[in-house]
Coordinates of N, CA and C and ligand atoms in Angstrom, one line a residue:
X1 N 0.8 -1.2 0.0 CA 0.0 0.0 0.0 C 0.9 1.3 0.0
X2 N 0.4 2.2 -0.7 CA 1.1 3.5 -0.7 C 0.8 4.3 0.6
X3 N 1.9 4.6 1.3 CA 1.8 5.3 2.6 C 1.2 6.7 2.5
X4 N 1.3 7.3 1.4 CA 0.8 8.7 1.3 C -0.7 8.7 1.3
X5 N -1.4 7.6 1.0 CA -2.8 7.6 0.9 C -3.5 7.4 2.2
X6 N -4.7 8.0 2.4 CA -5.4 7.8 3.6 C -5.8 6.4 3.8
X7 N -5.9 6.0 5.1 CA -6.3 4.6 5.4 C -7.7 4.3 5.0
X8 N -7.9 3.2 4.3 CA -9.2 2.8 3.8 C -9.7 1.7 4.7
X9 N -11.0 1.7 5.0 CA -11.5 0.7 5.9 C -11.3 -0.7 5.2
X10 N -11.1 -1.7 6.1 CA -10.8 -3.1 5.5 C -11.9 -3.6 4.6
X11 N -13.1 -3.3 4.9 CA -14.2 -3.8 4.1 C -14.1 -3.2 2.7
X12 N -13.8 -1.9 2.7 CA -13.6 -1.2 1.4 C -12.4 -1.8 0.6
X13 N -11.3 -2.0 1.4 CA -10.1 -2.5 0.7 C -10.4 -3.8 0.1
X14 N -11.2 -4.6 0.7 CA -11.5 -6.0 0.1 C -12.2 -5.9 -1.2
X15 N -13.0 -4.8 -1.4 CA -13.7 -4.7 -2.6 C -12.9 -4.1 -3.8
X16 N -11.8 -3.5 -3.4 CA -11.0 -2.8 -4.4 C -10.6 -3.7 -5.7
X17 N -10.1 -4.9 -5.4 CA -9.8 -5.8 -6.6 C -11.0 -6.0 -7.5
X18 N -12.2 -6.1 -6.9 CA -13.4 -6.3 -7.6 C -13.7 -5.1 -8.6
X19 N -13.6 -3.9 -8.0 CA -13.8 -2.7 -8.7 C -12.8 -2.6 -9.8
X20 N -11.5 -2.9 -9.4 CA -10.4 -2.7 -10.3 C -10.6 -3.6 -11.6
X21 N -11.0 -4.8 -11.4 CA -11.1 -5.7 -12.5 C -12.2 -5.2 -13.5
X22 N -13.3 -4.8 -12.9 CA -14.4 -4.3 -13.7 C -14.0 -3.1 -14.5
X23 N -13.4 -2.1 -13.8 CA -13.0 -0.9 -14.4 C -12.0 -1.1 -15.5
X24 N -11.1 -2.1 -15.4 CA -10.1 -2.4 -16.4 C -10.8 -2.8 -17.7
X25 N -11.9 -3.7 -17.5 CA -12.6 -4.1 -18.6 C -13.4 -3.0 -19.3
X26 N -13.9 -2.1 -18.5 CA -14.6 -0.9 -19.0 C -13.7 -0.1 -19.9
X27 N -12.5 0.2 -19.3 CA -11.5 1.0 -19.9 C -11.1 0.4 -21.3
X28 N -10.9 -1.0 -21.2 CA -10.5 -1.7 -22.4 C -11.5 -1.5 -23.5
X29 N -12.8 -1.4 -23.1 CA -13.9 -1.3 -24.1 C -14.1 0.1 -24.5
X30 N -13.3 1.0 -24.0 CA -13.3 2.4 -24.4 C -14.2 3.3 -23.7
X31 N -14.8 2.9 -22.5 CA -15.7 3.7 -21.8 C -14.9 4.7 -20.9
X32 N -15.4 5.9 -20.9 CA -14.7 7.0 -20.1 C -15.3 7.2 -18.7
X33 N -16.6 6.9 -18.6 CA -17.2 7.1 -17.3 C -18.2 6.0 -17.0
X34 N -18.6 6.0 -15.7 CA -19.4 4.9 -15.3 C -20.3 5.4 -14.1
X35 N -21.5 5.0 -14.0 CA -22.4 5.5 -12.9 C -22.3 4.4 -11.8
X36 N -22.6 4.9 -10.6 CA -22.6 3.9 -9.5 C -23.6 2.8 -9.7
X37 N -24.7 3.1 -10.4 CA -25.7 2.1 -10.7 C -25.2 1.0 -11.6
X38 N -24.4 1.4 -12.6 CA -23.8 0.5 -13.5 C -22.8 -0.4 -12.8
X39 N -22.0 0.3 -12.0 CA -21.0 -0.5 -11.2 C -21.7 -1.5 -10.3
X40 N -22.7 -1.0 -9.6 CA -23.5 -1.8 -8.7 C -24.0 -3.1 -9.3
X41 N -24.5 -2.9 -10.5 CA -25.1 -4.0 -11.2 C -24.0 -5.1 -11.6
X42 N -22.8 -4.5 -12.0 CA -21.7 -5.4 -12.4 C -21.0 -6.1 -11.3
X43 N -20.8 -5.4 -10.2 CA -20.0 -6.0 -9.1 C -20.9 -6.5 -8.0
X44 N -22.2 -6.3 -8.1 CA -23.1 -6.8 -7.1 C -22.8 -6.3 -5.7
X45 N -22.6 -5.0 -5.7 CA -22.4 -4.3 -4.4 C -23.4 -3.1 -4.5
X46 N -24.2 -2.8 -3.4 CA -25.2 -1.8 -3.6 C -24.6 -0.4 -3.8
X47 N -25.3 0.4 -4.5 CA -24.7 1.7 -5.0 C -24.4 2.6 -3.8
X48 N -25.1 2.6 -2.7 CA -24.8 3.4 -1.6 C -23.4 3.0 -1.1
X49 N -23.1 1.8 -1.0 CA -21.8 1.3 -0.5 C -20.7 1.7 -1.5
X50 N -21.0 1.6 -2.8 CA -20.0 2.0 -3.8 C -19.7 3.5 -3.6
X51 N -20.8 4.3 -3.5 CA -20.5 5.8 -3.3 C -19.7 6.1 -2.1
X52 N -20.0 5.3 -1.0 CA -19.2 5.6 0.2 C -17.7 5.1 0.0
X53 N -17.6 3.9 -0.6 CA -16.2 3.4 -0.9 C -15.4 4.4 -1.7
X54 N -16.1 4.9 -2.7 CA -15.4 5.8 -3.6 C -15.0 7.1 -3.0
X55 N -15.9 7.5 -2.0 CA -15.6 8.8 -1.4 C -14.2 8.7 -0.6
X56 N -13.8 7.5 -0.2 CA -12.5 7.4 0.5 C -11.4 7.6 -0.5
X57 N -11.7 7.4 -1.8 CA -10.6 7.6 -2.8 C -10.6 9.0 -3.3
X58 N -11.4 9.8 -2.8 CA -11.5 11.2 -3.3 C -12.3 11.3 -4.6
X59 N -12.9 10.2 -5.0 CA -13.7 10.2 -6.2 C -15.1 10.5 -5.9
X60 N -15.5 11.7 -6.2 CA -16.9 12.1 -5.9 C -17.6 12.1 -7.2
X61 N -18.5 11.2 -7.4 CA -19.2 11.1 -8.7 C -20.1 12.3 -8.9
X62 N -20.2 12.7 -10.1 CA -21.1 13.9 -10.4 C -22.4 13.4 -10.8
X63 N -23.5 14.0 -10.4 CA -24.8 13.7 -10.8 C -24.9 13.8 -12.3
X64 N -25.5 12.7 -12.9 CA -25.7 12.7 -14.4 C -24.4 12.5 -15.1
X65 N -23.3 12.4 -14.5 CA -22.0 12.1 -15.1 C -21.4 10.8 -14.7
X66 N -21.4 10.5 -13.4 CA -20.9 9.3 -12.9 C -19.4 9.5 -12.5
X67 N -18.6 8.5 -12.6 CA -17.2 8.5 -12.2 C -16.3 8.5 -13.4
X68 N -15.2 9.1 -13.3 CA -14.2 9.1 -14.4 C -13.4 7.8 -14.3
X69 N -13.5 7.0 -15.3 CA -12.9 5.7 -15.3 C -11.4 5.8 -15.2
X70 N -10.8 6.7 -15.9 CA -9.3 6.8 -15.9 C -8.8 7.2 -14.5
X71 N -9.5 8.1 -13.8 CA -9.1 8.6 -12.5 C -9.2 7.4 -11.5
X72 N -10.3 6.7 -11.6 CA -10.4 5.5 -10.7 C -9.4 4.5 -10.9
X73 N -9.1 4.2 -12.2 CA -8.1 3.2 -12.6 C -6.8 3.6 -12.0
X74 N -6.4 4.8 -12.2 CA -5.0 5.2 -11.8 C -5.0 5.1 -10.2
X75 N -6.1 5.5 -9.6 CA -6.1 5.4 -8.1 C -5.9 3.9 -7.7
X76 N -6.7 3.0 -8.3 CA -6.6 1.6 -7.9 C -5.2 1.0 -8.2
X77 N -4.7 1.4 -9.3 CA -3.4 0.9 -9.7 C -2.4 1.2 -8.6
X78 N -2.4 2.5 -8.2 CA -1.5 2.9 -7.1 C -1.8 2.2 -5.8
X79 N -3.1 2.2 -5.4 CA -3.4 1.6 -4.1 C -3.2 0.1 -4.1
X80 N -3.4 -0.6 -5.2 CA -3.2 -2.0 -5.2 C -1.8 -2.4 -5.5
X81 N -1.0 -1.3 -5.7 CA 0.4 -1.6 -6.1 C 0.5 -2.4 -7.4
X82 N -0.4 -2.1 -8.3 CA -0.4 -2.8 -9.6 C 0.9 -2.6 -10.4
X83 N 1.5 -1.5 -10.1 CA 2.8 -1.2 -10.8 C 3.9 -2.0 -10.3
X84 N 3.8 -2.5 -9.1 CA 4.8 -3.3 -8.5 C 4.4 -4.7 -8.4
X85 N 5.3 -5.7 -8.7 CA 4.9 -7.1 -8.6 C 5.4 -7.6 -7.3
X86 N 4.5 -8.3 -6.5 CA 5.0 -8.9 -5.3 C 5.4 -10.3 -5.6
X87 N 6.5 -10.7 -5.1 CA 7.0 -12.0 -5.4 C 6.6 -13.0 -4.3
X88 N 6.2 -14.2 -4.7 CA 5.6 -15.1 -3.8 C 6.4 -16.4 -3.8
X89 N 6.5 -17.2 -2.7 CA 7.1 -18.5 -2.7 C 6.0 -19.5 -2.4
X90 N 6.0 -20.7 -3.1 CA 5.0 -21.7 -2.8 C 5.7 -22.9 -2.2
X91 N 5.0 -23.5 -1.2 CA 5.5 -24.7 -0.6 C 4.6 -25.9 -0.8
X92 N 5.1 -26.9 -1.4 CA 4.4 -28.2 -1.7 C 3.9 -28.2 -3.1
X93 N 4.7 -28.9 -4.0 CA 4.4 -28.9 -5.4 C 3.6 -30.2 -5.7
X94 N 2.5 -30.4 -5.0 CA 1.6 -31.5 -5.2 C 0.6 -31.2 -6.3
X95 N -0.6 -31.7 -6.2 CA -1.6 -31.5 -7.2 C -2.0 -30.0 -7.2
X96 N -2.3 -29.5 -6.0 CA -2.8 -28.1 -5.9 C -1.7 -27.1 -6.2
X97 N -0.5 -27.4 -5.6 CA 0.6 -26.5 -5.8 C 1.0 -26.4 -7.3
X98 N 1.0 -27.6 -8.0 CA 1.3 -27.6 -9.4 C 0.3 -26.8 -10.2
X99 N -0.9 -26.9 -9.8 CA -2.0 -26.1 -10.5 C -1.7 -24.6 -10.4
X100 N -1.3 -24.2 -9.2 CA -1.0 -22.7 -8.9 C 0.2 -22.3 -9.7
X101 N 1.2 -23.2 -9.8 CA 2.4 -22.8 -10.5 C 2.2 -22.6 -12.0
X102 N 1.3 -23.5 -12.5 CA 1.0 -23.4 -13.9 C 0.1 -22.2 -14.2
X103 N -0.7 -21.8 -13.3 CA -1.6 -20.7 -13.4 C -0.9 -19.4 -13.2
X104 N -0.2 -19.3 -12.1 CA 0.7 -18.2 -11.7 C 0.1 -16.8 -11.7
X105 N -1.2 -16.7 -11.7 CA -1.8 -15.4 -11.4 C -1.4 -14.2 -12.2
X106 N -0.5 -14.4 -13.2 CA 0.1 -13.3 -13.9 C -0.8 -12.5 -14.8
X107 N -1.9 -13.1 -15.3 CA -2.6 -12.4 -16.3 C -3.3 -11.1 -15.8
X108 N -3.9 -11.2 -14.7 CA -4.6 -9.9 -14.3 C -4.3 -9.6 -12.8
X109 N -3.0 -9.8 -12.5 CA -2.7 -9.6 -11.1 C -1.3 -9.0 -10.9
X110 N -1.0 -8.7 -9.7 CA 0.3 -8.1 -9.4 C 1.2 -9.0 -8.5
X111 N 0.9 -10.2 -8.6 CA 1.6 -11.2 -7.8 C 2.2 -12.3 -8.7
X112 N 3.4 -12.8 -8.3 CA 4.0 -13.8 -9.2 C 4.7 -14.8 -8.3
X113 N 4.5 -16.0 -8.5 CA 5.2 -17.1 -7.7 C 6.6 -17.2 -8.4
X114 N 7.6 -17.0 -7.7 CA 8.9 -17.0 -8.3 C 9.8 -18.2 -7.9
X115 N 9.4 -18.9 -6.8 CA 10.1 -20.1 -6.4 C 9.2 -21.0 -5.7
X116 N 9.5 -22.3 -5.7 CA 8.7 -23.3 -5.0 C 9.6 -24.2 -4.2
X117 N 9.1 -24.9 -3.2 CA 9.9 -25.8 -2.4 C 9.1 -27.1 -2.2
X118 N 9.9 -28.2 -2.2 CA 9.3 -29.5 -1.9 C 10.4 -30.4 -1.3
X119 N 10.0 -31.6 -0.9 CA 11.1 -32.5 -0.4 C 11.2 -33.7 -1.3
X120 N 10.3 -33.9 -2.2 CA 10.3 -35.0 -3.1 C 11.4 -34.9 -4.1
X121 N 12.4 -35.9 -4.1 CA 13.5 -35.8 -4.9 C 13.2 -35.8 -6.4
X122 N 12.0 -36.3 -6.8 CA 11.6 -36.3 -8.2 C 11.2 -34.8 -8.6
X123 N 10.8 -34.0 -7.6 CA 10.3 -32.7 -8.0 C 11.5 -31.6 -7.8
X124 N 12.3 -31.8 -6.7 CA 13.4 -30.9 -6.4 C 14.3 -30.8 -7.6
X125 N 14.7 -29.6 -8.1 CA 15.6 -29.4 -9.2 C 14.9 -29.3 -10.5
X126 N 13.6 -29.5 -10.5 CA 12.8 -29.3 -11.8 C 12.2 -27.9 -11.8
X127 N 11.6 -27.6 -12.9 CA 10.8 -26.4 -13.0 C 9.4 -26.7 -13.3
X128 N 8.5 -26.1 -12.7 CA 7.0 -26.3 -12.9 C 6.4 -25.0 -13.3
X129 N 5.8 -24.9 -14.5 CA 5.2 -23.7 -14.9 C 6.3 -22.6 -15.0
X130 N 7.6 -23.0 -15.3 CA 8.6 -22.0 -15.4 C 9.2 -21.6 -14.0
X131 N 8.7 -22.2 -12.9 CA 9.2 -21.8 -11.6 C 10.1 -22.9 -11.0
X132 N 11.3 -22.5 -10.6 CA 12.2 -23.5 -10.0 C 11.7 -24.1 -8.7
X133 N 11.9 -25.4 -8.6 CA 11.5 -26.1 -7.3 C 12.8 -26.4 -6.5
X134 N 12.9 -25.9 -5.4 CA 14.1 -26.1 -4.5 C 13.7 -27.1 -3.4
X135 N 14.8 -27.6 -2.8 CA 14.5 -28.5 -1.6 C 14.2 -27.6 -0.4
X136 N 13.3 -28.1 0.5 CA 12.9 -27.4 1.6 C 14.1 -26.9 2.5
X137 N 15.2 -27.8 2.4 CA 16.4 -27.4 3.2 C 17.0 -26.1 2.7
X138 N 16.7 -25.7 1.5 CA 17.3 -24.5 1.0 C 16.4 -23.2 1.3
X139 N 15.4 -23.4 2.1 CA 14.5 -22.3 2.4 C 15.2 -21.0 2.8
X140 N 16.0 -21.2 3.8 CA 16.7 -20.0 4.4 C 17.6 -19.3 3.4
X141 N 18.2 -20.2 2.6 CA 19.2 -19.7 1.6 C 18.5 -19.0 0.4
X142 N 17.4 -19.5 0.0 CA 16.8 -19.0 -1.3 C 15.8 -18.0 -1.1
X143 N 15.1 -17.9 0.0 CA 13.9 -17.1 0.2 C 14.1 -15.6 0.0
X144 N 15.3 -15.2 0.4 CA 15.6 -13.7 0.2 C 14.6 -12.9 0.9
X145 N 14.2 -11.8 0.2 CA 13.2 -10.9 0.9 C 11.8 -11.1 0.6
X146 N 11.5 -12.3 0.1 CA 10.1 -12.7 -0.2 C 9.2 -12.6 1.0
X147 N 8.1 -11.9 0.9 CA 7.2 -11.6 2.0 C 5.9 -12.4 2.0
X148 N 5.6 -13.1 1.0 CA 4.3 -13.8 0.9 C 4.6 -15.3 0.5
X149 N 3.9 -16.2 1.2 CA 4.0 -17.6 0.9 C 2.7 -18.3 0.8
X150 N 2.7 -19.2 -0.1 CA 1.5 -20.1 -0.3 C 1.8 -21.5 0.2
X151 N 0.9 -22.0 1.1 CA 1.2 -23.4 1.6 C 0.2 -24.4 1.0
X152 N 0.8 -25.3 0.2 CA 0.0 -26.4 -0.3 C 0.7 -27.7 0.0
X153 N 1.2 -27.8 1.2 CA 1.9 -29.0 1.8 C 0.9 -29.8 2.5
X154 N 1.2 -31.1 2.9 CA 0.4 -31.8 3.8 C 0.2 -31.0 5.2
X155 N -0.9 -31.2 5.8 CA -1.2 -30.4 7.0 C -0.2 -30.5 8.1
X156 N 0.3 -31.7 8.3 CA 1.2 -31.9 9.4 C 2.6 -31.2 9.3
X157 N 2.9 -30.7 8.1 CA 4.2 -30.0 8.0 C 4.0 -28.5 7.9
X158 N 2.7 -28.1 7.9 CA 2.5 -26.6 7.7 C 3.0 -25.8 8.8
X159 N 2.9 -26.2 10.1 CA 3.4 -25.4 11.2 C 4.9 -25.2 11.2
X160 N 5.6 -26.4 11.1 CA 7.1 -26.2 11.1 C 7.6 -25.3 10.0
X161 N 7.0 -25.4 8.8 CA 7.4 -24.6 7.7 C 7.1 -23.1 8.0
X162 N 5.9 -22.9 8.6 CA 5.5 -21.5 9.0 C 6.5 -20.9 10.0
X163 N 6.9 -21.7 11.0 CA 7.9 -21.2 11.9 C 9.1 -20.7 11.3
X164 N 9.6 -21.5 10.3 CA 10.8 -21.1 9.6 C 10.6 -19.8 8.8
X165 N 9.4 -19.7 8.2 CA 9.0 -18.5 7.4 C 9.0 -17.3 8.3
X166 N 8.4 -17.5 9.5 CA 8.3 -16.4 10.4 C 9.7 -15.9 10.8
X167 N 10.6 -16.8 11.0 CA 12.0 -16.5 11.3 C 12.7 -15.7 10.2
X168 N 12.3 -16.0 9.0 CA 12.8 -15.3 7.8 C 12.2 -14.0 7.5
X169 N 11.1 -13.6 8.3 CA 10.5 -12.3 8.1 C 9.3 -12.3 7.1
X170 N 8.7 -13.5 7.0 CA 7.5 -13.5 6.1 C 6.4 -12.5 6.7
X171 N 5.6 -12.0 5.8 CA 4.5 -11.0 6.3 C 3.1 -11.6 6.1
X172 N 3.0 -12.4 5.1 CA 1.6 -13.0 4.8 C 1.7 -14.4 4.3
X173 N 0.7 -15.2 4.7 CA 0.7 -16.6 4.3 C -0.7 -16.9 3.9
X174 N -0.8 -17.5 2.7 CA -2.0 -18.0 2.2 C -2.0 -19.5 2.4
X175 N -2.8 -20.0 3.4 CA -2.8 -21.3 3.8 C -3.9 -22.2 3.2
X176 N -3.5 -23.1 2.4 CA -4.5 -24.0 1.7 C -4.6 -25.3 2.5
X177 N -3.8 -25.5 3.5 CA -3.9 -26.7 4.3 C -4.9 -26.6 5.3
X178 N -5.5 -27.7 5.8 CA -6.5 -27.7 6.9 C -5.9 -27.2 8.2
X179 N -4.6 -27.2 8.3 CA -3.9 -26.8 9.6 C -4.2 -25.4 10.1
X180 N -4.5 -25.2 11.4 CA -4.6 -23.9 12.0 C -3.2 -23.4 12.3
X181 N -2.8 -22.3 11.7 CA -1.4 -21.9 12.0 C -1.3 -20.9 13.1
X182 N -0.2 -21.1 13.9 CA 0.0 -20.1 15.0 C 1.2 -19.3 14.5
X183 N 0.9 -18.0 14.5 CA 1.9 -17.0 14.1 C 1.9 -15.8 15.0
X184 N 2.9 -15.0 15.1 CA 2.9 -13.8 15.9 C 1.8 -12.8 15.2
X185 N 1.4 -11.9 16.1 CA 0.2 -11.1 15.7 C 0.4 -10.3 14.4
X186 N 1.7 -9.8 14.2 CA 1.9 -8.9 13.0 C 1.9 -9.7 11.7
X187 N 1.8 -11.0 11.7 CA 1.8 -11.7 10.5 C 0.4 -12.1 10.1
X188 N 0.1 -12.0 8.9 CA -1.3 -12.2 8.4 C -1.4 -13.5 7.8
X189 N -2.4 -14.3 8.2 CA -2.6 -15.6 7.6 C -4.0 -15.6 7.0
X190 N -4.2 -15.9 5.8 CA -5.5 -16.2 5.2 C -5.6 -17.7 4.9
X191 N -6.7 -18.2 5.5 CA -6.9 -19.6 5.5 C -7.9 -20.0 4.4
X192 N -7.6 -20.8 3.5 CA -8.6 -21.2 2.5 C -8.6 -22.7 2.5
X193 N -9.6 -23.3 3.2 CA -9.7 -24.7 3.2 C -10.8 -25.1 2.1
X194 N -10.3 -25.6 1.0 CA -11.3 -25.8 -0.1 C -12.4 -26.7 0.2
X195 N -12.0 -27.8 1.0 CA -13.1 -28.8 1.4 C -14.2 -28.1 2.2
X196 N -13.7 -27.3 3.1 CA -14.7 -26.6 4.0 C -15.6 -25.6 3.2
X197 N -14.9 -24.9 2.3 CA -15.7 -23.9 1.5 C -16.7 -24.6 0.6
X198 N -16.3 -25.7 0.1 CA -17.2 -26.5 -0.8 C -18.4 -27.0 0.0
X199 N -18.1 -27.6 1.2 CA -19.1 -28.1 2.1 C -20.1 -27.0 2.5
X200 N -19.5 -25.8 2.8 CA -20.4 -24.8 3.3 C -21.3 -24.3 2.1
X201 N -20.8 -24.3 0.9 CA -21.6 -23.9 -0.2 C -22.8 -24.9 -0.4
X202 N -22.4 -26.1 -0.3 CA -23.5 -27.2 -0.5 C -24.5 -27.0 0.6
X203 N -24.0 -26.8 1.8 CA -24.9 -26.6 3.0 C -25.9 -25.4 2.7
X204 N -25.4 -24.3 2.2 CA -26.2 -23.1 2.0 C -27.2 -23.4 0.9
X205 N -26.8 -24.1 -0.1 CA -27.7 -24.4 -1.2 C -28.8 -25.2 -0.7
X206 N -28.5 -26.2 0.1 CA -29.5 -27.1 0.6 C -30.5 -26.4 1.5
X207 N -30.0 -25.5 2.4 CA -30.9 -24.9 3.4 C -31.5 -23.6 3.0
X208 N -30.8 -22.9 2.1 CA -31.3 -21.5 1.8 C -31.5 -21.4 0.3
X209 N -31.2 -22.5 -0.4 CA -31.2 -22.4 -1.9 C -32.5 -22.0 -2.6
X210 N -33.6 -22.2 -1.9 CA -34.9 -21.9 -2.6 C -35.5 -20.6 -2.2
X211 N -34.8 -19.8 -1.5 CA -35.3 -18.5 -1.1 C -35.4 -17.5 -2.2
Ligands
LIG1 P1 0.9 -35.5 -5.1 O1 -0.1 -36.3 -5.9 O2 1.9 -34.9 -5.9 O3 1.4 -36.3 -3.9 P2 -0.9 -34.1 -3.3 O4 -1.3 -32.7 -3.4 O5 -1.9 -35.2 -3.3 O6 0.1 -34.3 -4.5 P3 0.3 -34.0 -0.6 O7 0.5 -35.2 0.1 O8 -0.8 -33.1 -0.2 O9 0.1 -34.4 -2.1 O10 1.6 -33.1 -0.7 C1 1.7 -32.0 -1.4 C2 3.2 -31.7 -1.8 O11 3.9 -31.4 -0.6 C3 3.9 -33.0 -2.4 O12 4.5 -32.6 -3.6 C4 4.9 -33.4 -1.3 O13 6.0 -33.9 -1.9 C5 5.1 -32.0 -0.7 N1 5.7 -32.1 0.7 C6 5.5 -33.0 1.6 N2 6.1 -32.7 2.8 C7 6.8 -31.6 2.5 C8 7.6 -30.7 3.3 N3 7.9 -31.0 4.6 N4 8.0 -29.6 2.7 C9 7.7 -29.2 1.5 N5 6.9 -30.0 0.7 C10 6.5 -31.1 1.2

């Protein structure tokens, strides 16, 4: 985040990538301005929330004009650090890890997985999706200043790897393992348990699907 900018509430910050993606498409199709009603329809956020969110960015839509797409885009680019790429390390080149390495978020994002770690001798020393796979023993040596890690290892090894990452100064961890990670307060962990997410979706469909 750019330090010169005012602090944006977390709930607003979470919606930024959503707005950004939509505005990029608008811009690509040659549109210069957009109303909060159009935005609301496209990103499924009510227009009062959008107006409040945008007021934090100093974007005050004009009645009958809407918002200037270029202004918003340049704001989002700065705020989301789209001009800077954040390097990411991935741990565990199994089925899920391999899929991430091949996908590599590069098309519409500002993050890039630049190295991966595993312990399987068949995987160490190879490249997957153009990303080198190192042995876990090389973590301290190779990680450098990387601040974000993705964990796609078996659950039982997630905590010991996390402890080493914390030692190395990691700032954020995207945890795809079912393990609950213990980290110091200043480190951010986002936990995505795909099995739980899928189960909860199915649960909601069953119980609230017909409303
Ligand atoms: P696969 O079919 O390749 O085994 P998987 O996703 O079903 O994939 P998992 O058992 O979940 O397999 O392991 C994911 C990956 O994590 C594997 O590539 C495995 O070699 C690797 N792995 C296991 N232990 C560690 C560890 N301590 N550090 C890093 N990677 C590890």
